[in-house]
Coordinates of C-alpha atoms in Angstrom, one line a residue:
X234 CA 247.5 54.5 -99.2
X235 CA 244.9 54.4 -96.3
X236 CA 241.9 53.9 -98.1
X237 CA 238.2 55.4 -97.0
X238 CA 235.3 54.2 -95.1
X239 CA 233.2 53.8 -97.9
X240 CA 235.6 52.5 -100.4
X241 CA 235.7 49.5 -98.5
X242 CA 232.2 49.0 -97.9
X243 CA 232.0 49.1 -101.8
X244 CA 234.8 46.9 -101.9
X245 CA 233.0 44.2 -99.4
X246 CA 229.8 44.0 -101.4
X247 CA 231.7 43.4 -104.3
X248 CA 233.1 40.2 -102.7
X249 CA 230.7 39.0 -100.2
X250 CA 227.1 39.4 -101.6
X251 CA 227.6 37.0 -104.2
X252 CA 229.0 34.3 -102.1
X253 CA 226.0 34.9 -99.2
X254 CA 223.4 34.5 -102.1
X255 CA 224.8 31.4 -103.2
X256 CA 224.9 30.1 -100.1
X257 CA 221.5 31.3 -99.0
X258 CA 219.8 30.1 -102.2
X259 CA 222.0 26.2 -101.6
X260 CA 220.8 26.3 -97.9
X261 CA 216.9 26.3 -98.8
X262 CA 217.0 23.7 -101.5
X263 CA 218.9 21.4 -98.9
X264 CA 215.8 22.3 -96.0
X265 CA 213.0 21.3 -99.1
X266 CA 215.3 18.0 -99.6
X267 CA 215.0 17.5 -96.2
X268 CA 211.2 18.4 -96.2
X269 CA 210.6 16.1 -98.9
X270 CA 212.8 13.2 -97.6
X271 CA 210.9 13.2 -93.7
X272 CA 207.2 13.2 -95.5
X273 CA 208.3 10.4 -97.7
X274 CA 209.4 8.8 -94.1
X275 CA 206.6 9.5 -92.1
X276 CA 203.6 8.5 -94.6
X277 CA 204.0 4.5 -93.7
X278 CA 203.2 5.5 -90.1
X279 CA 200.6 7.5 -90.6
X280 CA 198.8 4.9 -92.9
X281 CA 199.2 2.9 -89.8
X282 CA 197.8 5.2 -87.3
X283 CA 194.8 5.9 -89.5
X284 CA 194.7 2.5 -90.0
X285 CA 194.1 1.4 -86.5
X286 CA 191.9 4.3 -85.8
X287 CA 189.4 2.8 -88.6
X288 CA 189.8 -0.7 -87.2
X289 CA 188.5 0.8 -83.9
X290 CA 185.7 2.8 -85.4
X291 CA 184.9 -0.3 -87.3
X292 CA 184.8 -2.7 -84.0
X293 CA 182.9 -0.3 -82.4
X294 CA 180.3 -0.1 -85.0
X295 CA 180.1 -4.2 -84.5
X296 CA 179.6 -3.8 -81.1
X297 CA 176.8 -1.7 -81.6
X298 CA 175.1 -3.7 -84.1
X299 CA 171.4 -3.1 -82.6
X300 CA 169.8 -6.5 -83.7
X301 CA 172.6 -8.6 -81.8
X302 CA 172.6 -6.2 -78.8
X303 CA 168.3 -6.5 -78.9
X304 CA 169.1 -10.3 -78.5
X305 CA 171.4 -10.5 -76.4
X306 CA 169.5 -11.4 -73.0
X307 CA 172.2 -9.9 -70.8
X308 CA 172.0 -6.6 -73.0
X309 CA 171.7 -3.7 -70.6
X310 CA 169.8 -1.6 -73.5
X311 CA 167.1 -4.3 -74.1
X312 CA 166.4 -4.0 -70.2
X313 CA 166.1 -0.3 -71.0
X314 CA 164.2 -0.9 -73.5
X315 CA 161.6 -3.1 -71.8
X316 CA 161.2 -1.3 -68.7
X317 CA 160.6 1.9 -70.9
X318 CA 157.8 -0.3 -72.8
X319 CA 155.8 -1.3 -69.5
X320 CA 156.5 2.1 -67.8
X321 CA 154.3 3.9 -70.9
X322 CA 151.4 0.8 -70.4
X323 CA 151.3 2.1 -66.6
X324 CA 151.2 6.1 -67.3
X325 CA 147.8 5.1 -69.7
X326 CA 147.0 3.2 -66.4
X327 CA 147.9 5.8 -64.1
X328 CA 145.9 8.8 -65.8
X329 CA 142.9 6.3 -66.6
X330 CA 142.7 6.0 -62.3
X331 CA 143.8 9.2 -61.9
X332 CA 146.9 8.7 -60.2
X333 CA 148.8 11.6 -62.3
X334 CA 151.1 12.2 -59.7
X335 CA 152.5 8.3 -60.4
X336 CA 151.8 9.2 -64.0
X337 CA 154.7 12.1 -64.2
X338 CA 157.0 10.1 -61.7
X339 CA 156.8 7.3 -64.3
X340 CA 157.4 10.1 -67.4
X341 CA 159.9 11.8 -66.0
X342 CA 161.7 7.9 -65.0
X343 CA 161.4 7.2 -68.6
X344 CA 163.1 10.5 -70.0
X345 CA 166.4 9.8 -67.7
X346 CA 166.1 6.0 -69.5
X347 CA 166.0 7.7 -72.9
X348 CA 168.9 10.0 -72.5
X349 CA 171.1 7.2 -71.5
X350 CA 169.8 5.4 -74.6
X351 CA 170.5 8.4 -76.7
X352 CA 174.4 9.1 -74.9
X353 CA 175.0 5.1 -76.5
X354 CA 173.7 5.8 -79.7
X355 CA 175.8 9.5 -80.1
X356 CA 179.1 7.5 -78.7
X357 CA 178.4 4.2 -80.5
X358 CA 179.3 2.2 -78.1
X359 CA 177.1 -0.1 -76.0
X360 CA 175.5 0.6 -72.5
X361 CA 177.7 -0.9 -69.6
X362 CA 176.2 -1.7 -66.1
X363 CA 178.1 0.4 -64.0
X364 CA 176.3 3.4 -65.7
X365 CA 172.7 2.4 -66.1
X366 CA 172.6 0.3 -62.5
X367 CA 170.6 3.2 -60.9
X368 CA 168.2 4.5 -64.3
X369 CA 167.9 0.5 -63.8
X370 CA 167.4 0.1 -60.2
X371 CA 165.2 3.8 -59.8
X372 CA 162.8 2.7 -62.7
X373 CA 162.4 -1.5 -61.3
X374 CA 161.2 0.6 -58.2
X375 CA 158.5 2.1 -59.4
X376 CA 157.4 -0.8 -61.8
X377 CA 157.3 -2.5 -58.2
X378 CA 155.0 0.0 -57.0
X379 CA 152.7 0.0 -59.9
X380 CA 152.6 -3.5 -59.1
X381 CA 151.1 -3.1 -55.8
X382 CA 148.7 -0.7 -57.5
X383 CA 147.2 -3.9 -59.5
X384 CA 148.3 -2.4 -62.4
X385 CA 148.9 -6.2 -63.7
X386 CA 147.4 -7.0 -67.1
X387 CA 145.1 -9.5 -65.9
X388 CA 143.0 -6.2 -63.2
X389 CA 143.1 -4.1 -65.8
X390 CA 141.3 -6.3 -68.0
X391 CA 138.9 -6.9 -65.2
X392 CA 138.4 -3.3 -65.0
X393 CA 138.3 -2.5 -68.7
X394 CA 135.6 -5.2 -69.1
X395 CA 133.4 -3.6 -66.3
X396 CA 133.8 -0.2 -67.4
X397 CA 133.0 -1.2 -71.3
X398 CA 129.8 -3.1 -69.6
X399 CA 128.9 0.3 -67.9
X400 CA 129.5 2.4 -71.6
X401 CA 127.2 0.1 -73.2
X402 CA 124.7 0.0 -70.5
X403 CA 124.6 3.7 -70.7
X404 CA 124.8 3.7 -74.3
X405 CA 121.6 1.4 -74.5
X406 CA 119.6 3.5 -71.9
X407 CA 120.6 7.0 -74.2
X408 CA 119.6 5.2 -77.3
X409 CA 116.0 4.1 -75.8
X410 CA 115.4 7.4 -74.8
X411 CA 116.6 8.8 -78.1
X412 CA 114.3 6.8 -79.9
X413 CA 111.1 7.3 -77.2
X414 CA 111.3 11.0 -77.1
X415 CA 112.0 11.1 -81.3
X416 CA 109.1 8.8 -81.9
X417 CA 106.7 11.2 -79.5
X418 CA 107.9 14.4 -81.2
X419 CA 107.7 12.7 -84.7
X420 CA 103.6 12.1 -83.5
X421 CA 103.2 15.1 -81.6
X422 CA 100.9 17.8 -83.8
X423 CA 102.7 20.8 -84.1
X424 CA 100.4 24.1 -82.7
X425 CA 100.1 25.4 -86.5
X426 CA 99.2 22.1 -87.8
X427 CA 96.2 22.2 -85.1
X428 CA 95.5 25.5 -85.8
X429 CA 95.5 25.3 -89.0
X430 CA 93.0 22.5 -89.0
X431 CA 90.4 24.0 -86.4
X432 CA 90.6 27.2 -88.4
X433 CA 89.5 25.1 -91.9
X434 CA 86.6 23.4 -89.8
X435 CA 85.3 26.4 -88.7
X436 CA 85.4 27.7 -91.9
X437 CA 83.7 24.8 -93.5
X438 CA 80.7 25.1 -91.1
X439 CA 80.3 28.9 -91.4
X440 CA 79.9 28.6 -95.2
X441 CA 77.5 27.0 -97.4
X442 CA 78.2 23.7 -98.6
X443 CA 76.0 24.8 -101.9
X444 CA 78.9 25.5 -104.0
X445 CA 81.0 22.3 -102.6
X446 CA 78.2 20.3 -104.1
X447 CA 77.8 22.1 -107.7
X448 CA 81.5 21.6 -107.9
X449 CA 81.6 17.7 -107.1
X450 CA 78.7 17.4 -109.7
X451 CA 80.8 18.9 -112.7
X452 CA 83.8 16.7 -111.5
X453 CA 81.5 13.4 -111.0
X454 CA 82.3 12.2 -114.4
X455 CA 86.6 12.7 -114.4
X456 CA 86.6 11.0 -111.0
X457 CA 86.1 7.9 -112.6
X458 CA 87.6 8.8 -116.1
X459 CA 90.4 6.2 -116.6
X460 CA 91.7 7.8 -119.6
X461 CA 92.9 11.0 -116.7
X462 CA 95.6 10.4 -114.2
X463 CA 94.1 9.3 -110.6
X464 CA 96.5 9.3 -108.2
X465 CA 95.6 8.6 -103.8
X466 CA 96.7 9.7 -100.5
X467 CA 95.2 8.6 -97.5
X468 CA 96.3 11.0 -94.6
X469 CA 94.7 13.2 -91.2
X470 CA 97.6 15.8 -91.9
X471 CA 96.0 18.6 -94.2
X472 CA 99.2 20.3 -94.9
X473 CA 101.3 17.3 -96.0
X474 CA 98.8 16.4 -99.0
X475 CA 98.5 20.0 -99.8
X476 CA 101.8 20.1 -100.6
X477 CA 101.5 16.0 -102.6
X478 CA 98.5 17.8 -104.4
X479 CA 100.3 21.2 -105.3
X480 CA 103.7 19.4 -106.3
X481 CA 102.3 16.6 -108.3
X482 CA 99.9 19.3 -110.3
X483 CA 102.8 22.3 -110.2
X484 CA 105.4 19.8 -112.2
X485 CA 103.0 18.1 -114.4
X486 CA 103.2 18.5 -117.9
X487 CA 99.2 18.0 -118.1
X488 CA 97.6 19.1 -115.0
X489 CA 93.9 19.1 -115.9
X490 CA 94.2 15.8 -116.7
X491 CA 95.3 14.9 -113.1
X492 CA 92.5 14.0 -110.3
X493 CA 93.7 13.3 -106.8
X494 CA 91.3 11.4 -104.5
X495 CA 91.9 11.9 -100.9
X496 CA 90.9 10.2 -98.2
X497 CA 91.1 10.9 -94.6
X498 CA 89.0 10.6 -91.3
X499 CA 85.5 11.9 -89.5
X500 CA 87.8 14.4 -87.5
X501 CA 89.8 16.0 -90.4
X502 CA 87.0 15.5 -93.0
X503 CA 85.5 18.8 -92.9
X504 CA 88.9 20.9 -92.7
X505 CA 90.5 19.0 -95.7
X506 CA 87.1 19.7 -97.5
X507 CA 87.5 23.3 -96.4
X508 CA 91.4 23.3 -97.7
X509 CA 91.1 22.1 -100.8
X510 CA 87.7 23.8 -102.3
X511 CA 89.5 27.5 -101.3
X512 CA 92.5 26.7 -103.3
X513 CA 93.1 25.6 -106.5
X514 CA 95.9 23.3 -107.7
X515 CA 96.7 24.3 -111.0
X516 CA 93.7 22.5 -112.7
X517 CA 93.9 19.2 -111.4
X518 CA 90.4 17.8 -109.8
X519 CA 90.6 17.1 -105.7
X520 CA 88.0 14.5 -104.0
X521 CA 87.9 14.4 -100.7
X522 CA 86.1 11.2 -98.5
X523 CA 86.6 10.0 -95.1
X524 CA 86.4 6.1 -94.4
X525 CA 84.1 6.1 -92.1
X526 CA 81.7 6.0 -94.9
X527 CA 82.8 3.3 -96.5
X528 CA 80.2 0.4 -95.4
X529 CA 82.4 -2.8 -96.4
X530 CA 84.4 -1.6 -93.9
X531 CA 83.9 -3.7 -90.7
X532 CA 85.3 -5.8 -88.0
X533 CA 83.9 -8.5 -89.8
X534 CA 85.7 -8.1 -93.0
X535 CA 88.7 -6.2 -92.0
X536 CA 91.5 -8.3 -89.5
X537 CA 92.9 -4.9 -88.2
X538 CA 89.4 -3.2 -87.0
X539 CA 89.1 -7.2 -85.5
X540 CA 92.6 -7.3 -83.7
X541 CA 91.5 -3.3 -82.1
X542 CA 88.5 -4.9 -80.4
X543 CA 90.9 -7.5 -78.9
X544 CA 91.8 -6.3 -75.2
X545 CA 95.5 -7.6 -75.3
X546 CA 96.1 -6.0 -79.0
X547 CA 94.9 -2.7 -77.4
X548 CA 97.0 -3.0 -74.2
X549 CA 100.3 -3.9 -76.8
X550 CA 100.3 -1.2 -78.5
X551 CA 98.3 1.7 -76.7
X552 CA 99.9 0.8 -72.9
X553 CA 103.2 -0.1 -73.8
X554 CA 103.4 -2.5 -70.5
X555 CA 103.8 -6.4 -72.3
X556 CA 106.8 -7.8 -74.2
X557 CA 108.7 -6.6 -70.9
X558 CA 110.1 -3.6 -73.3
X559 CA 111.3 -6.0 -75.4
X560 CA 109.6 -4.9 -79.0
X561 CA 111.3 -1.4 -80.4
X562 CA 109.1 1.4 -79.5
X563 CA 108.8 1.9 -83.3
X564 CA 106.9 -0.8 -83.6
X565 CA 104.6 -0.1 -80.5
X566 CA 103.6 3.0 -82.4
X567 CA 99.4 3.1 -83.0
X568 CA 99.7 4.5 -86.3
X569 CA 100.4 0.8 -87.1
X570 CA 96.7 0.1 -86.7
X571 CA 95.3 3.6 -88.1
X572 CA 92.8 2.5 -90.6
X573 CA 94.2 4.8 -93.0
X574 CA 97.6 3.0 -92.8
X575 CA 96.0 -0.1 -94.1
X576 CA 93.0 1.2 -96.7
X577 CA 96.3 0.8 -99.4
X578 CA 95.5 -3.0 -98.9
X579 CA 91.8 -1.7 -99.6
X580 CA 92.2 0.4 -103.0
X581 CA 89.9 -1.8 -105.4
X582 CA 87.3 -1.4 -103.2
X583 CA 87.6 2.5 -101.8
X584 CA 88.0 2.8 -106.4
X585 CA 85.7 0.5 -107.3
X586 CA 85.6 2.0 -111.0
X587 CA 89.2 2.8 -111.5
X588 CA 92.0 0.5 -113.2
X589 CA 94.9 1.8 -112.7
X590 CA 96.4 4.0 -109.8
X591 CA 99.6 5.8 -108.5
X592 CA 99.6 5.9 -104.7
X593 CA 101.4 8.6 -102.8
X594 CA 102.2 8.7 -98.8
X595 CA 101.9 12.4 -97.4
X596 CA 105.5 12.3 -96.6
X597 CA 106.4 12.9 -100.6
X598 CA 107.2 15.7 -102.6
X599 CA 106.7 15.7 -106.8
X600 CA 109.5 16.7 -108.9
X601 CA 109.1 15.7 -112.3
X602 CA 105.9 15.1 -114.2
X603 CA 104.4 11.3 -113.6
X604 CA 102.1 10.2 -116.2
X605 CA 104.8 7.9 -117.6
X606 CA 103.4 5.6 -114.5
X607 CA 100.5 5.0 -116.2
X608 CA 102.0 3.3 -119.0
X609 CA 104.6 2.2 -117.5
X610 CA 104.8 -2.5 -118.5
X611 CA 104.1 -4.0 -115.4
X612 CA 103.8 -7.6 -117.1
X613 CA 101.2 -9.0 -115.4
X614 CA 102.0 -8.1 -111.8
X615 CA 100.1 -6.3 -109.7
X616 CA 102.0 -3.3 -107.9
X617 CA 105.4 -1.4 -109.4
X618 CA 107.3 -0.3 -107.2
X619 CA 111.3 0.5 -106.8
X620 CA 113.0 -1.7 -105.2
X621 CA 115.7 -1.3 -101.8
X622 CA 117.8 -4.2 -101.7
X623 CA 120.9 -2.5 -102.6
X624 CA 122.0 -3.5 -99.0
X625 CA 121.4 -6.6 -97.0
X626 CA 119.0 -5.2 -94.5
X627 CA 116.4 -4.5 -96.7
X628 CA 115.6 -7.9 -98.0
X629 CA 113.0 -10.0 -97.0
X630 CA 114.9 -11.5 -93.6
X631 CA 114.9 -7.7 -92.1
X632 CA 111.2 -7.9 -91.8
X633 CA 109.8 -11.4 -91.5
X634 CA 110.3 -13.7 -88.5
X635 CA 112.3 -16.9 -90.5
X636 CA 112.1 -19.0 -87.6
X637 CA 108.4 -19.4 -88.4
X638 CA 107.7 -22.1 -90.3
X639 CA 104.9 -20.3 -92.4
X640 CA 107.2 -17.9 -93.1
X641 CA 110.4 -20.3 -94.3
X642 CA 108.1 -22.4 -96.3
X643 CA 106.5 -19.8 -98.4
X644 CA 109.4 -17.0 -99.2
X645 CA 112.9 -16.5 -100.3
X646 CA 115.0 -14.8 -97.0
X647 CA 117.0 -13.1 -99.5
X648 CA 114.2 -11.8 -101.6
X649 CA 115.0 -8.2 -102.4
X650 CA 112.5 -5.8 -100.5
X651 CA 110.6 -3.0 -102.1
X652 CA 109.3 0.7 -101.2
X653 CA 105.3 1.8 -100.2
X654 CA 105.1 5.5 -100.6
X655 CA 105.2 6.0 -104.4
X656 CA 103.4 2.6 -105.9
X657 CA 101.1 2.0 -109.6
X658 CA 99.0 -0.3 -109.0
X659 CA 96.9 -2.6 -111.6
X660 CA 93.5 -2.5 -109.8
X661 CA 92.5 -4.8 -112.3
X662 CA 94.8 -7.8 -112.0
X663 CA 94.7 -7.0 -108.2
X664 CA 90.9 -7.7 -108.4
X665 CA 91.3 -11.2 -110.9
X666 CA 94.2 -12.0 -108.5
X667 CA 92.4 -11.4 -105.4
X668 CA 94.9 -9.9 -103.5
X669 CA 93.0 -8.2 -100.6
X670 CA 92.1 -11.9 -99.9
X671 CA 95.9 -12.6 -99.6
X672 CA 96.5 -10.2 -97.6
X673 CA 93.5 -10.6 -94.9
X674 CA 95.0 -14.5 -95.1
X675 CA 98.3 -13.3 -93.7
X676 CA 96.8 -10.5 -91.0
X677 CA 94.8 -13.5 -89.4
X678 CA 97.9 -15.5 -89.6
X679 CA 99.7 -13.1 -87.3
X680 CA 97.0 -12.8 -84.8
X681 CA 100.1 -13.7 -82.1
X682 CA 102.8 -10.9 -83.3
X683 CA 104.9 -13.9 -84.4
X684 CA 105.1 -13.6 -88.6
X685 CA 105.8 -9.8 -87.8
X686 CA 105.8 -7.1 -84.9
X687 CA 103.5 -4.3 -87.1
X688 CA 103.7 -1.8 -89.8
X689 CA 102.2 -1.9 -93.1
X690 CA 105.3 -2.9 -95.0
X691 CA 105.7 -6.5 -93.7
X692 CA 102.6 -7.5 -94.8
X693 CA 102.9 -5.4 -98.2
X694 CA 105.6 -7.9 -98.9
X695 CA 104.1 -10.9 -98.1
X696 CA 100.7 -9.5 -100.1
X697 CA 102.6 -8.6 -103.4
X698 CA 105.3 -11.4 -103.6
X699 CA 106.2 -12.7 -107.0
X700 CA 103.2 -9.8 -107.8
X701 CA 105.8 -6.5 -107.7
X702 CA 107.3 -5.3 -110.7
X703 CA 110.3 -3.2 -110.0
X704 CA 110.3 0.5 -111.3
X705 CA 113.5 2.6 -112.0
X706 CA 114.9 4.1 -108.9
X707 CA 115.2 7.2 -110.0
X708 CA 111.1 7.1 -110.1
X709 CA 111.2 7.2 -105.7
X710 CA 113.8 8.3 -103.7
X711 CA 113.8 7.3 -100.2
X712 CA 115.5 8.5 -96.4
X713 CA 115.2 12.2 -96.4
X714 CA 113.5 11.6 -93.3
X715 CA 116.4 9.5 -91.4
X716 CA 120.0 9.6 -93.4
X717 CA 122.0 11.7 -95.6
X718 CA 120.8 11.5 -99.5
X719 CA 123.4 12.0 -102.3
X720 CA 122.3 15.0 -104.5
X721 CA 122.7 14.1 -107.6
X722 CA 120.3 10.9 -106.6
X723 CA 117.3 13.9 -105.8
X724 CA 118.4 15.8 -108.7
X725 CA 117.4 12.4 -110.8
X726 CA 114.3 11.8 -108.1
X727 CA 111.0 12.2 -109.3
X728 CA 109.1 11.4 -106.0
X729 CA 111.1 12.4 -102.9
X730 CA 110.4 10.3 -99.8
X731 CA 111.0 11.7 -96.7
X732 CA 110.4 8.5 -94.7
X733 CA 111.5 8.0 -91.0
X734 CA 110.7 10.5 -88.1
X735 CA 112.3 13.5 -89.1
X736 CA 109.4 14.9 -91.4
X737 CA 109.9 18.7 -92.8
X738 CA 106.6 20.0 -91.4
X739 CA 107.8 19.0 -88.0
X740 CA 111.1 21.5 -85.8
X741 CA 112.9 17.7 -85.7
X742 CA 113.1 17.9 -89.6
X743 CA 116.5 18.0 -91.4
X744 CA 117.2 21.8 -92.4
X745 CA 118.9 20.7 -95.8
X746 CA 115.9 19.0 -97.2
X747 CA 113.1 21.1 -95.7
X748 CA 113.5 23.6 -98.4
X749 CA 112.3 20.4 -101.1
X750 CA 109.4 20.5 -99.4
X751 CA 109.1 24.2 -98.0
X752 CA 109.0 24.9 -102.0
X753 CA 105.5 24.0 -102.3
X754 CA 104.1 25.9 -99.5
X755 CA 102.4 29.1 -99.8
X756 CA 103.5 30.8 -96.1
X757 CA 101.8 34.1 -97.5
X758 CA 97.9 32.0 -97.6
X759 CA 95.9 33.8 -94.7
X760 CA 95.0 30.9 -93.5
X761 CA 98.7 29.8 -92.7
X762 CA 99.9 33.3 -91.5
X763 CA 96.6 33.3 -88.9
X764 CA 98.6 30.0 -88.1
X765 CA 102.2 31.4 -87.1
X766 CA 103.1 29.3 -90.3
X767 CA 106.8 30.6 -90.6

């Protein structure tokens, strides 16, 4: 019997589909064997091949080893190298003449030299000379042509030399005026100040002097009290010892016990008399003198009032036309040889009844209360004083010619150096001891300029050596006036110095100290605000 279409579909599923699987399922095991069997076959060469390529990367490495190829004369990267060295010296060169245009030929040279460099270093592989020959040849060129520039080292030093030469020159001439014009405004009298002091003398002469005089009776007796603090200041500038007087008194634990005897000169006598019998300090007694009145003092007793009668001495210091400019104008200044710069060599005799004394330049400003200087131990010497040889240039060699004999023969080069401006002074050793005597003996010695130029320190150290006792520092503090002072070194100060030219009183002063000194100034007196005090 014919059977139908889909009876023998049926019929060839039921015998074929077995057989395909079984086939189909044999055939992909024998492709994985085969898989298997060709990796197995093929991993020896490619250890090989990965082998060599490691070798190669390795070989190449060694041929890029930088020392050996820095070494190498014939290495075309060292040439690089060097011409890219020389080619930077000759840009500084370039710009220094102004020759920029040479300057950015040269830069931009030195760029194509670095990114031939920097294609090696990426590739690892050395530079070859077929493709740096024209960075080479381009950049020789224009070393050639800085050549014929004279931009060889041995020109440029030439020209370096000179132009340093010209710097210092110029330098030296800035400095010099620096210091002429700084030691003029540091003398000059400011408007105020003169004011202020032709206003006092008026006043002084419009007024009675009855009262003056009752006044200087009562305080006859203190002024020569030795059991009281006595403290001196001999100065022309009325509102510089106004403020010694009114800081000294304003900080003192004992004011009334505090007398102040201030001396000054004929022109500025009558204003400081006017000045400080209008005010009063707190309690503490104020005598004023000038030294004109002092009789001892004469040409034939004094060596500075001699050496101002002597034609050259006066042409030195007041003309300024010997030494061929060769002496700092510092210490050309005739201040030097103001009699009341020197009277501090004189105290014994302007205090004839006193024993012990605290001497104050004008330039200070009181912080703390002083009467432990009058007990201070001075064992036996004559003047206490702090000392400032914490650095070199304030020993004894800073001040004092050493080439002199006299000078080598009698003191230590490295003695340590000491401040005026805050000094206690045993009037009574200084009399047994004689030391005014000493200190004329050394004034006539240096009739000729040759011990030391001028100032009052030199001698002070030559007076009062192996005499000087040395006082704590934080008793006087020093360079307010020139330098930059730590602050916890004022905080500690009792006496502020404001050596050097920059004074407070004055526009030149330094701004962060003036207000030390602006403290004890009373801006709101009439007398000041007549003044255009500020």
């Amino acid at each position: 019997m014919r059977k139908s279409r889909s009876e023998f579909r049926r019929s060839v599923k039921r015998r074929w589909f077995p057989n395909v699987f079984w086939l189909t399922s044999c055939g992909f095991m024998v492709l994985l064997l085969i898989v298997f069997l060709s990796r197995e076959s093929i991993k020896p060469a490619a250890r090989s091949v990965l082998s060599k390529r490691s070798y190669k990367q390795d070989t190449r490495m060694e041929s890029l080893n930088i020392t050996d190829e820095m070494l190498n004369p014939d290495s075309v990267t060292r040439q690089l190298t060097d011409q890219i060295s020389l080619a930077k010296s000759y840009i500084v060169i370039a710009k220094e003449t102004n020759n920029h245009q040479f300057a950015w030929e040269l830069s931009a040279q030195i760029r194509n030299s670095q990114i031939l460099l920097s294609n090696s270093a990426l590739r690892r592989s050395p530079l070859t000379l077929q493709e740096s020959t024209t960075v080479i040849r381009d950049m020789a060129l224009l070393l050639f042509q800085a050549q014929e520039l004279h931009y060889d080292s041995a020109t440029m030093i030439m020209r370096i030399k000179s132009r340093i030469q010209d710097l210092e020159e110029q330098i030296s001439s800035a400095t010099g005026k620096s210091s002429k014009y700084g030691q003029i405004a540091a003398e000059e009298i400011p408007k105020s100040l003169f004011c202020l002091g032709v206003r006092l003398t008026a006043e002084w002469f419009e007024k009675s002097n009855r009262e003056e005089e009752e006044k200087k009776r009562e305080d006859s007796g203190k002024l020569t009290d030795n059991d009281l603090y006595h403290f001196c200041v001999f100065s022309d500038n009325i509102l510089a010892t106004s403020v010694v007087v009114n800081s000294t008194s304003l900080n003192s634990n004992n004011p009334n016990r505090i007398v102040f005897h201030l001396v000054t000169d004929e022109v500025n006598y009558a204003a400081m008399k006017s000045w400080f019998s209008m005010n009063n300090f707190h309690g503490a007694t104020v005598d004023v003198q000038k030294f004109e009145d002092f009789r001892w003092l004469n040409a034939s007793y004094v060596p500075v009032l001699k050496q101002l009668q002597d034609s050259e001495t006066k042409s030195y210091y007041f003309s300024g036309t010997t030494d061929s400019g060769k002496t700092p104008i510092k210490f050309r200044n005739p201040k030097y040889l103001s009699m009341l710069n020197h009277l501090r060599f004189y105290i014994p005799e302007v205090f004839p009844a006193l024993k012990r004394l605290v001497f104050l330049d004008d330039d200070v400003v009181v912080r703390k209360d002083l009467a432990g200087l009058f007990i201070v131990d001075l064992n036996g010497n004559v003047n206490g004083a702090v000392e400032t040889c914490t650095e070199t240039f304030h020993r004894y060699h800073k001040y004092l010619n050493f080439s002199h004999p006299l000078i080598r023969s009698h003191f230590d080069p490295d003695a340590c150096g000491w401040a005026f401006g805050m000094n206690v002074f045993d009037l009574v050793e200084w009399r047994r001891r004689n030391v005014t005597g000493i200190y004329h003996y050394w004034q006539e010695k240096n009739v000729d300029r040759m011990l030391w130029k001028l100032g009052t320190l030199p001698p002070g150290l030559l007076t009062f050596y192996g005499l000087t006792q040395p006082l704590d520092p934080t008793w006087h503090v020093l360079g307010l006036g020139y330098t930059d002072v730590n602050l916890e070194v004022i905080e500690k100060g009792a006496v502020l110095h404001f050596n050097g030219n920059l004074k407070p009183w004055l526009k030149i002063g330094m701004e962060k100290y003036k207000g030390l000194w602006e403290k004890y100034v009373d801006y709101s007196h009439p007398m000041l605000e007549r003044c255009n005090f500020h």
